[in-house]
Coordinates of C-alpha atoms and ligand atoms in Angstrom, one line a residue:
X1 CA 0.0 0.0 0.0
X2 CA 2.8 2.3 1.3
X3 CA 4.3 1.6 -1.9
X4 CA 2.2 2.4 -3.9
X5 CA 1.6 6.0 -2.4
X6 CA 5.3 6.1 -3.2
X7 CA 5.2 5.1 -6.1
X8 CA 2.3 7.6 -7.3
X9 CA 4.7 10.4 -5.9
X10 CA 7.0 9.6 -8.5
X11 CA 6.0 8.7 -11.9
X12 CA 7.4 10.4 -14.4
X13 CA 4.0 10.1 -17.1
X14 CA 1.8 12.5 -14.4
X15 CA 4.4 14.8 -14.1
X16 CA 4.6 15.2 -17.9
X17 CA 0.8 15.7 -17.6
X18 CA 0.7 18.1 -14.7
X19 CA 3.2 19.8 -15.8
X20 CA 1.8 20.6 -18.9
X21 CA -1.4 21.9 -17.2
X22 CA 1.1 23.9 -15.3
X23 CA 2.8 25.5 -17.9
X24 CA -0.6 26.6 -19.4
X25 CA -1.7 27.7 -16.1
X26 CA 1.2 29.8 -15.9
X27 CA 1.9 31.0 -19.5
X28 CA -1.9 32.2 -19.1
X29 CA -1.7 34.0 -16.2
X30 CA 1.7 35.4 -17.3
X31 CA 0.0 37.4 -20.8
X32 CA -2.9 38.4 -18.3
X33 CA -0.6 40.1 -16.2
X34 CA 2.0 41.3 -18.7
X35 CA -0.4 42.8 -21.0
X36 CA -3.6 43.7 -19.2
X37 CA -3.0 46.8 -17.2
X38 CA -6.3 46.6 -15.0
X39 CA -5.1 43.2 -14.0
X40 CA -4.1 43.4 -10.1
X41 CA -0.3 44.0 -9.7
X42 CA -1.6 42.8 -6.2
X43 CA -4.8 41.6 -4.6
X44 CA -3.9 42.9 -1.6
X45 CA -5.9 41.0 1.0
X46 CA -4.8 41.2 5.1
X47 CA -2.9 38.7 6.6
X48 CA -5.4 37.3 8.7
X49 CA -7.5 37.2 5.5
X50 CA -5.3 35.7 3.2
X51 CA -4.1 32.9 6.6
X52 CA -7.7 32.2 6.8
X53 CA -7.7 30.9 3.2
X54 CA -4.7 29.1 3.6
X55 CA -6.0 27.5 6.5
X56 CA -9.3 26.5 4.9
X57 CA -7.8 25.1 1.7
X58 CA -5.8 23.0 3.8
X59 CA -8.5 21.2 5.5
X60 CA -10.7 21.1 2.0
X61 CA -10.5 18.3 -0.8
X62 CA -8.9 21.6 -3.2
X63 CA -7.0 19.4 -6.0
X64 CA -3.5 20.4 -6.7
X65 CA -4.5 22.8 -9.5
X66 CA -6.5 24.6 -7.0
X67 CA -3.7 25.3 -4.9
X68 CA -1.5 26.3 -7.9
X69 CA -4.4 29.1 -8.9
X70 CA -4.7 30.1 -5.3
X71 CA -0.9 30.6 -4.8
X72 CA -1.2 33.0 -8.0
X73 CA -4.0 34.8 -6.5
X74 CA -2.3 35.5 -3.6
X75 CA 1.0 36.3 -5.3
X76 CA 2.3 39.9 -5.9
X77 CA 3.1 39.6 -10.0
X78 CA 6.1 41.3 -10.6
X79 CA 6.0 40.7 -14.2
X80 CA 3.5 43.1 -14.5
X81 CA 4.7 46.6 -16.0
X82 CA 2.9 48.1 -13.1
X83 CA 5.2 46.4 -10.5
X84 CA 7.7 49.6 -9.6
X85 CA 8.5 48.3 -6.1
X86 CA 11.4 46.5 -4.4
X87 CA 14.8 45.2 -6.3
X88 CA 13.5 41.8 -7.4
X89 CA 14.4 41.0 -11.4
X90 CA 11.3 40.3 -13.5
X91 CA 12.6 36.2 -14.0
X92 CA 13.6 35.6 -17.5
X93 CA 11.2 32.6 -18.7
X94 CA 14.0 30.3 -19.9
X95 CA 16.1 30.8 -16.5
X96 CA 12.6 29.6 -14.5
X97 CA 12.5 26.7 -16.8
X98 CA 16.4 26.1 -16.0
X99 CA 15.3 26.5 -12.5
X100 CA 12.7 23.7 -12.5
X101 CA 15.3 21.4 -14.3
X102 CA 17.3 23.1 -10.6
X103 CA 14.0 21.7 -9.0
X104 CA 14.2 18.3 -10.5
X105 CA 17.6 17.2 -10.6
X106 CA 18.5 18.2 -7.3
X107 CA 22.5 18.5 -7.5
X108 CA 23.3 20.0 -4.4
X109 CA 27.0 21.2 -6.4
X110 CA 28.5 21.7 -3.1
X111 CA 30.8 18.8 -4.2
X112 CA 31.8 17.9 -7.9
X113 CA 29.2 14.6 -8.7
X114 CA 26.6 16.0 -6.9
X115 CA 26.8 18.8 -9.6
X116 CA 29.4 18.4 -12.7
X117 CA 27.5 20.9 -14.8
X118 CA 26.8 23.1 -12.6
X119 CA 30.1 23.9 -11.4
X120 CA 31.7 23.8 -14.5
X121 CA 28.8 26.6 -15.8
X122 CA 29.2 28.6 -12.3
X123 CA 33.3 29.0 -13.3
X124 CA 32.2 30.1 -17.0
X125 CA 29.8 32.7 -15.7
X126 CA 31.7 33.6 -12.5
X127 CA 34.3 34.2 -14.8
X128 CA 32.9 36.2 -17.5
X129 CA 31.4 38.7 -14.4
X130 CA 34.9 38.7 -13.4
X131 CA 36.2 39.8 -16.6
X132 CA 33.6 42.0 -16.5
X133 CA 34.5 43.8 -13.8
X134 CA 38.0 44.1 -15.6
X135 CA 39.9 41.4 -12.9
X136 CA 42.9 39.5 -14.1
X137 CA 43.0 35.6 -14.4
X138 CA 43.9 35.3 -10.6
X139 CA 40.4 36.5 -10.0
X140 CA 38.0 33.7 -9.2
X141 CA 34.4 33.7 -7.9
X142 CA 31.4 31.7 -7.0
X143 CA 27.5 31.6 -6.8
X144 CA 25.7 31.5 -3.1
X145 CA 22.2 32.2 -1.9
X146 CA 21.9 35.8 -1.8
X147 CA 23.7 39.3 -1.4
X148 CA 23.5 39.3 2.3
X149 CA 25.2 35.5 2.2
X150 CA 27.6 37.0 -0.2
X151 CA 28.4 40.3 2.2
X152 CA 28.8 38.4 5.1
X153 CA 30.9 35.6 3.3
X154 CA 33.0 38.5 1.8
X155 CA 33.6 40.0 5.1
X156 CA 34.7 36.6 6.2
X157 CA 37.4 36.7 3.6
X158 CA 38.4 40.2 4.9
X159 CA 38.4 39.0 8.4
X160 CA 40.6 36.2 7.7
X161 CA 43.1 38.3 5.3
X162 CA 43.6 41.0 7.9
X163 CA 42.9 40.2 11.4
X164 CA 45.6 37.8 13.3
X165 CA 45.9 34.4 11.7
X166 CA 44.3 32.8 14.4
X167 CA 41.2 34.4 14.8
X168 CA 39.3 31.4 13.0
X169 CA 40.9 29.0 15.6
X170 CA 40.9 31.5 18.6
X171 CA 38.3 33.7 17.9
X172 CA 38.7 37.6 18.6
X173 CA 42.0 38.5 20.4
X174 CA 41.2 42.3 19.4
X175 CA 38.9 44.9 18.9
X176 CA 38.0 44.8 14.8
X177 CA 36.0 47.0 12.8
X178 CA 34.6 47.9 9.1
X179 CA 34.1 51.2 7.7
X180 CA 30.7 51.8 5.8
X181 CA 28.6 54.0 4.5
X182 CA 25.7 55.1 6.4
X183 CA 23.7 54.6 3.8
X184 CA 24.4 50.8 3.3
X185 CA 22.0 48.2 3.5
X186 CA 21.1 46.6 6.3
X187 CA 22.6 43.6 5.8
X188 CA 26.2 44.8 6.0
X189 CA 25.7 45.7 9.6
X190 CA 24.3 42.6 10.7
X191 CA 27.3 40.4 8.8
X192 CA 29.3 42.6 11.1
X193 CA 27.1 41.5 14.3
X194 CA 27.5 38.2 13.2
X195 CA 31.2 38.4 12.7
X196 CA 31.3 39.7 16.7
X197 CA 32.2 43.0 15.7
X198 CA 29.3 44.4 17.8
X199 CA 27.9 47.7 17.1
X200 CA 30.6 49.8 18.1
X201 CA 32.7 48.1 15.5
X202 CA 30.6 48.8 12.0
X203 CA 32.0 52.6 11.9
X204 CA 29.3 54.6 9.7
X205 CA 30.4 57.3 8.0
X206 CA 27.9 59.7 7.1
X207 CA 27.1 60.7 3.3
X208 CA 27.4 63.5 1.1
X209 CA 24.2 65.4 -0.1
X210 CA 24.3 62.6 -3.0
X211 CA 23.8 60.3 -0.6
X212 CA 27.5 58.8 -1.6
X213 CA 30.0 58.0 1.3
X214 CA 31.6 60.9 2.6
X215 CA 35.1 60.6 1.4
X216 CA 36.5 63.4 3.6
X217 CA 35.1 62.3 6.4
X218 CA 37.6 58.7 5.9
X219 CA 40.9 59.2 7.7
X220 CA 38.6 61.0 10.5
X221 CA 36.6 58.3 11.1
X222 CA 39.1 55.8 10.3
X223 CA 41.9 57.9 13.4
X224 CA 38.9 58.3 16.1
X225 CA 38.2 54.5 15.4
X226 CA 42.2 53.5 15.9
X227 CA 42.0 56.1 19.1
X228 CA 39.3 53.9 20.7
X229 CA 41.4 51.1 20.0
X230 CA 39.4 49.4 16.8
X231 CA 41.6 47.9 14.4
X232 CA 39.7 48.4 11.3
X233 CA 40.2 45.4 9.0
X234 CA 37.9 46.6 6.0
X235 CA 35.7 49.4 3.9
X236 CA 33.0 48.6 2.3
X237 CA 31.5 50.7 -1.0
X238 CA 28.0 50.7 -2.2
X239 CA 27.4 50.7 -5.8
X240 CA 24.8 51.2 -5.2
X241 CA 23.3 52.3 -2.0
X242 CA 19.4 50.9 -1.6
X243 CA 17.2 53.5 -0.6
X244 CA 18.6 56.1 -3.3
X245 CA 21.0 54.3 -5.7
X246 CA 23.7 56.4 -4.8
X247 CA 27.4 55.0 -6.0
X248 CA 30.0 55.4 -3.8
X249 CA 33.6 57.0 -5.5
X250 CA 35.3 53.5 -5.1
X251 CA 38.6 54.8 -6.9
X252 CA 38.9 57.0 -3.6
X253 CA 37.9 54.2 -1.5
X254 CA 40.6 52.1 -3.1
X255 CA 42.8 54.5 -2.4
X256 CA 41.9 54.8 1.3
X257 CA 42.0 50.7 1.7
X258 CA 45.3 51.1 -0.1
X259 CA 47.0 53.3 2.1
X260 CA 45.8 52.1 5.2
X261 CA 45.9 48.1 4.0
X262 CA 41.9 47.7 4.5
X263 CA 40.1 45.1 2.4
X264 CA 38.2 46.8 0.4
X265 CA 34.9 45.0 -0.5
X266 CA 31.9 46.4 -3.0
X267 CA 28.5 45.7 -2.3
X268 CA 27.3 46.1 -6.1
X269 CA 24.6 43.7 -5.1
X270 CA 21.7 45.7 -6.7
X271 CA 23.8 48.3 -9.4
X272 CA 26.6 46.1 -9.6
X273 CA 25.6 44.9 -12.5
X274 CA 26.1 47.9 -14.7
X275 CA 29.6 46.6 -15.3
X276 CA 28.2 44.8 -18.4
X277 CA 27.5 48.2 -19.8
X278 CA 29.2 50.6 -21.7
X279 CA 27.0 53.4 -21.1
X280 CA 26.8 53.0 -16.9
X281 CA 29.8 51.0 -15.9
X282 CA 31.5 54.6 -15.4
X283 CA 29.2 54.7 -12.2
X284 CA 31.8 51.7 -11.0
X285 CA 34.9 52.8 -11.9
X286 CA 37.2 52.2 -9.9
X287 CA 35.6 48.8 -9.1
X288 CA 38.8 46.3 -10.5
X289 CA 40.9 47.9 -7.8
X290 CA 38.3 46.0 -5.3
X291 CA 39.5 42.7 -3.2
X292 CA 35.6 41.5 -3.4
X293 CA 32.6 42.1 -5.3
X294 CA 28.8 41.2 -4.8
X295 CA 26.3 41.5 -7.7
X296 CA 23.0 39.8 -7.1
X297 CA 21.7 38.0 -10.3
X298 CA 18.8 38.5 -9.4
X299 CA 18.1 42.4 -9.3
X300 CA 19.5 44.0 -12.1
X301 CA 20.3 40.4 -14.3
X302 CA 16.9 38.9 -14.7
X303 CA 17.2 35.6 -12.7
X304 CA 14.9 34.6 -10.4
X305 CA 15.8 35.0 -6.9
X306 CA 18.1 34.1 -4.9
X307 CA 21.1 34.1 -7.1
X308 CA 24.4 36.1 -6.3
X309 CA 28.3 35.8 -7.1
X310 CA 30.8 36.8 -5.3
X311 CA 34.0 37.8 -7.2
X312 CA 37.1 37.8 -5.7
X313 CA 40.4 39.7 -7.0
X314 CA 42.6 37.0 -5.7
X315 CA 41.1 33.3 -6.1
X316 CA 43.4 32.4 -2.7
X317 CA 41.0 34.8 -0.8
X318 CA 38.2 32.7 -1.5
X319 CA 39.8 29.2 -0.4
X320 CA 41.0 30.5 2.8
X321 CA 37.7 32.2 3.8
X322 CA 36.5 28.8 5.1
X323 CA 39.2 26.1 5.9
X324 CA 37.8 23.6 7.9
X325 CA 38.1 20.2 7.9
X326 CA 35.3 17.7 6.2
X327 CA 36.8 14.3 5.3
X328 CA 33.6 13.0 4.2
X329 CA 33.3 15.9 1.1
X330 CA 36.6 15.6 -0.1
X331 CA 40.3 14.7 0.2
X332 CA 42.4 17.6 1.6
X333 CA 40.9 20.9 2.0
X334 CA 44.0 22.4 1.1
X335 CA 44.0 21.9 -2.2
X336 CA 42.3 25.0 -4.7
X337 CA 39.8 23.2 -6.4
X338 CA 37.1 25.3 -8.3
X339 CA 34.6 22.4 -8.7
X340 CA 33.8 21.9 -5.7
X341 CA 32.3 24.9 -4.9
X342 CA 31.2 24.3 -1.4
X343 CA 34.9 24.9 0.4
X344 CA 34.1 28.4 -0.7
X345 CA 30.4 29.2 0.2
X346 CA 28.4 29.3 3.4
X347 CA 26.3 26.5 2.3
X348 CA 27.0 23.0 2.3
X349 CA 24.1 21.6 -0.4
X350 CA 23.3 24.5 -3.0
X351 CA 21.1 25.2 -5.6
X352 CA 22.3 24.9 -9.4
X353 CA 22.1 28.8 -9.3
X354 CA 24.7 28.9 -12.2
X355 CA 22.6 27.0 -14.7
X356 CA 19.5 29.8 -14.5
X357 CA 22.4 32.6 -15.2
X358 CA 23.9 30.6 -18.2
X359 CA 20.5 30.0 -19.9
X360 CA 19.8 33.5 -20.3
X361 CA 23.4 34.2 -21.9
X362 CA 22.3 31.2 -24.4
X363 CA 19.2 31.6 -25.0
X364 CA 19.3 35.9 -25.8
X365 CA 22.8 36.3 -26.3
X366 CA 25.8 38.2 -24.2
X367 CA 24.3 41.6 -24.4
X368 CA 20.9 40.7 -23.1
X369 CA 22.4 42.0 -19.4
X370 CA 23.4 45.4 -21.0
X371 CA 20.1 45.7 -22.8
X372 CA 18.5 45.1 -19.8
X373 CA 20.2 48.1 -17.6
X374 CA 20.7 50.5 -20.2
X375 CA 17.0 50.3 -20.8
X376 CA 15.8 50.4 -16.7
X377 CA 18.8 53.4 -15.7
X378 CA 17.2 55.1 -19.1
X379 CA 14.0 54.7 -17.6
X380 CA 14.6 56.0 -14.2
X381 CA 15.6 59.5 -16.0
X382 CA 12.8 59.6 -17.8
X383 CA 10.6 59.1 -15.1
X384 CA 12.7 61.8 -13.2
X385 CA 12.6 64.3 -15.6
X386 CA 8.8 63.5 -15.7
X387 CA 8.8 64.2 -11.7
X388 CA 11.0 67.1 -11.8
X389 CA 8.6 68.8 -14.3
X390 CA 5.4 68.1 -13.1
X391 CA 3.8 70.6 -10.4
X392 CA 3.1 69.7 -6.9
X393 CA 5.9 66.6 -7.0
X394 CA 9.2 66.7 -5.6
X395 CA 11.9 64.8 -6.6
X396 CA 14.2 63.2 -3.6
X397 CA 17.5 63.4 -5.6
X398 CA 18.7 63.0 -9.3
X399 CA 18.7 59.2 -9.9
X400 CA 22.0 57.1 -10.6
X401 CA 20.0 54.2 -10.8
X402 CA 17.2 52.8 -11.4
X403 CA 15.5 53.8 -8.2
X404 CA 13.4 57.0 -8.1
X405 CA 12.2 58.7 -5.0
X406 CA 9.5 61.5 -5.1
X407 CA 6.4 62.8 -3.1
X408 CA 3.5 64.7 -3.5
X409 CA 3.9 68.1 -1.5
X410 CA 0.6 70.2 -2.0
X411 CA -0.9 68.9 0.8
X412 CA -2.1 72.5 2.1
X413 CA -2.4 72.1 6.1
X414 CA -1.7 68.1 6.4
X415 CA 1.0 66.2 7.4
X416 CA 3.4 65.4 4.3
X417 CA 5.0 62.0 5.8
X418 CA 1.3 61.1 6.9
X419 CA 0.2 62.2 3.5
X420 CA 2.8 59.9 1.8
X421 CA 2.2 56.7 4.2
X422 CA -1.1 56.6 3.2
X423 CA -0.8 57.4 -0.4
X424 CA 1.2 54.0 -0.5
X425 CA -1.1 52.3 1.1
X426 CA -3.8 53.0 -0.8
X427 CA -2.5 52.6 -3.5
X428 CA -1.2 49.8 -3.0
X429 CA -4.4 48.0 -1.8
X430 CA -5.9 49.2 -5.1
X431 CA -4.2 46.4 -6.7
X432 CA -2.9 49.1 -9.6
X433 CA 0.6 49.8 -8.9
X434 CA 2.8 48.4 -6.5
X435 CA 5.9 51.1 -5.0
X436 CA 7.3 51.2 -1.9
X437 CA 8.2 53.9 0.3
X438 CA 11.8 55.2 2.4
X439 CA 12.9 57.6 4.9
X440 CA 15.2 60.3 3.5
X441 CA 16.7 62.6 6.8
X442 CA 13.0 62.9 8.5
X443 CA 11.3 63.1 5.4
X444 CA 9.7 60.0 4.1
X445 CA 9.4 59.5 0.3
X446 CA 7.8 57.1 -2.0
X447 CA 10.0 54.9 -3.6
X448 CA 10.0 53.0 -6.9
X449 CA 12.5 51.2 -8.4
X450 CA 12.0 50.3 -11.7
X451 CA 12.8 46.7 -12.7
X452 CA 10.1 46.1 -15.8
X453 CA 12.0 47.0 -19.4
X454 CA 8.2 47.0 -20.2
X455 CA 6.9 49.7 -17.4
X456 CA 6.6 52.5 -19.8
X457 CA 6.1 56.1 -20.3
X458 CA 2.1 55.8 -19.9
X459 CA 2.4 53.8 -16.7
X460 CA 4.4 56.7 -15.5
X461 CA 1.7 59.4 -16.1
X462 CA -0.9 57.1 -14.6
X463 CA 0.8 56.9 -11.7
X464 CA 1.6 60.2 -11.1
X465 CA -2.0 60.8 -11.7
X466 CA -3.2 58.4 -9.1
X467 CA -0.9 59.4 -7.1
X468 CA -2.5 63.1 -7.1
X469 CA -6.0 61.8 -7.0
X470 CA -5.6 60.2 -3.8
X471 CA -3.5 63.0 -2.4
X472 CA -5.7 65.3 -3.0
X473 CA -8.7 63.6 -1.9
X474 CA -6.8 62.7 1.7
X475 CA -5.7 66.8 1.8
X476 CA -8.9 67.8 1.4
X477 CA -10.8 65.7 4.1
X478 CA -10.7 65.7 7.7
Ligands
PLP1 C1 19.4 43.8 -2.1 C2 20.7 44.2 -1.5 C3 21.4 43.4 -0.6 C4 20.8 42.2 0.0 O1 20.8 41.2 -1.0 P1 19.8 39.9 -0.9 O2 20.1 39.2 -2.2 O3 18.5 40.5 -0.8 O4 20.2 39.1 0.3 C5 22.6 43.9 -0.1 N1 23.1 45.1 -0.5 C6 22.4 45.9 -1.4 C7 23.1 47.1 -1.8 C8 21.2 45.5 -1.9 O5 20.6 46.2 -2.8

């Protein structure tokens, strides 16, 4: 009986079937979303609501299909052109479909068998982001599970390349620290928590009105942290910074690591990718001269999520970040061997990230990446021009990237951050565009990032114009 339960769970003719009805399902749903504007970005529901649902499906005879529909009606859609919100890529089809072949064959690539093609493909692509970033052959790199994996795992590398040798045996015998810009993402300051830095050791230095580090603010901050006894091991640069997009001058931060032998790491894990451009990679120069680099595949390179490399100037950086003894996945952990990729990441089993990367580059060619960017950073001036120009807007700063902060500011004797709270909400729960929303200094701002190459010039003006409508209804009302 048992087996044939089992059995059932595997046989190969009703996945062709189901998956065929799956496909359809979703190819359907997909040329709903991507080409019928009045089709929800979101059907916002609350979470109670939306738990309640959950909870009755699961105690219902719903057939497997049902759940399939119900997950996409309670799915944001971010291939809709309407989607302007957080930094996820809109997936390329063919690297989903190389991440259910991911889904299927299972090869957790931490160790050569378990993932031959996949670790050969993740050096090809590693390396031709490498090149990209205009490293020599003694750069290597590798894929792991998100920027914040990637930051941490790069700061693990610094650690070990300029604390005391034996802090991985021994733990801290001293104070360390990291320089960064206030502005950084979030996820720098916990990597430096986790690293037992502690809060007095991530030493934020504050920005310039560009919201770029302050870089001569540097040998201040780096002399009051020696004073307090810090010994500062590494400065990170944004490229860019999240809430505005603001790239940081990293020839001047190479400069600083250089003269006061820091490891100088770039978080380019959203606008990193603009080094496979010719018309934006001058926001990153400067960027070769880094010992690490993070660009997340899947913000500005079109691959479903999570999917990040982490590049490293030296390859022997990257094989030292973790020695560690484990007979049982291979020989001699001494020994540089690319292909098997998990004596350099965090994870022991992985996915086959590299396989969803590669299949894009076959499937639409090299330049698709640069198309891609050129066409979003384009955009975002577009739609700032667009701000700039129209009354009663205000634009937060001249974008870099493709992230655009504005609010409305006729809002006679109101409240402006109330104002701008609730226009986002309402908004949002109207199903018609999805943004987001930051705090600039006290003020706080609506926030869109624009990750659609389809979100066009009439989406724009509609929001803008929705955008008004609501503000000026909750202006005028008590
Ligand atoms: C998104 C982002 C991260 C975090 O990356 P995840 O892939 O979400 O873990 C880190 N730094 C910057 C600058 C980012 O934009």
């Amino acid at each position: 009986m048992e087996k044939d339960v089992l059995r059932k769970v595997y046989e190969a003719e009703s996945f062709r079937d189901l998956g065929h009805k799956v496909i359809d399902l979703l190819a359907d749903h997909l040329e709903q979303v991507q080409t019928h504007k009045d089709h929800p970005v979101l059907s916002y529901k609350s979470p109670e609501e939306v738990y309640s649902y959950w909870k009755e499906d699961f105690s219902s005879d719903s057939q497997i299909m049902d759940v399939f529909k119900g997950i996409l009606n309670h799915s944001i859609n971010v291939h809709h052109p309407r989607y302007i919100g957080h930094q996820v890529a809109v997936p390329a089809f063919v690297s989903s479909l190389a991440g259910l072949m991911s889904d299927i064959l299972s090869n957790g690539t931490g160790v050569y068998e378990m993932g031959m093609a996949s670790n050969a493909i993740e050096k090809i692509v590693t390396d031709l982001v490498a090149k990209k970033i205009g490293y020599t052959q003694e750069a290597s790199g590798l894929l792991t599970s998100g920027g914040t994996l990637a930051n941490l795992t790069a700061l693990l590398a610094a650690r070990k390349a300029k604390a005391p040798s034996s802090v991985w045996e021994k733990g801290h015998q001293e104070k360390l620290a990291i320089m960064v810009s206030q502005e950084a993402h979030y996820c720098i300051d916990r990597a430096a928590r986790i690293l037992g830095l502690g809060s007095e050791g991530i030493i934020k230095v504050p920005v310039k009105e560009n919201f770029s580090i302050h870089t001569e603010k540097l040998d201040e901050y780096l002399h009051s942290a020696n004073k307090k006894g810090f010994h500062v091991i590494a400065i990170v640069g944004c490229a860019c910074s999240t809430a505005t997009g603001a790239y940081d001058d990293l020839n001047v931060l190479a400069d600083f690591a250089q003269h006061n032998d820091l490891w100088f790491h770039v978080d380019g894990a959203h606008g990193g990718g603009v080094v496979f451009s010719e018309k934006y990679k001058h926001l990153v120069n400067g960027i070769s001269r880094a010992d690490s680099v993070v660009i997340d595949f899947h913000k500005m390179l079109m691959t479903p999520a999570l999917n990040t490399g982490l590049i490293f100037k030296n390859a022997e950086d990257s094989y030292r970040t973790f020695e560690q003894k484990a007979q049982y996945l291979w020989d001699s952990q001494h020994t540089r061997e690319w292909y098997n990729s998990g004596k350099r990441t965090f994870e022991c089993t992985k996915l086959m990230m590299s396989i969803k990367i590669y299949a894009i580059l076959k499937a639409h060619g090299n330049e698709v990446f640069e198309k891609n960017i050129d066409t979003l950073y384009d955009l975002a001036i577009m739609f700032a021009k667009k701000i700039r120009h129209r009354e009663n807007f205000e634009l937060a700063h001249d974008p870099q990237a493709n992230i655009v902060n504005f609010r409305y500011i006729n809002v006679g004797e109101k409240d402006t951050n109330l104002i701008t709270n609730r226009v986002r909400q309402l908004l949002v729960e109207s199903g018609k565009f999805y943004i987001v929303q930051t705090t600039i200094g006290e003020y706080r701002y609506l926030r869109t990032t624009i990750m659609n190459p389809f979100t066009s010039e009439e989406d724009f003006d509609a929001l803008l114009t929705e955008i008004e409508e609501i503000a000026k209804r909750l202006s005028s009302t008590n």
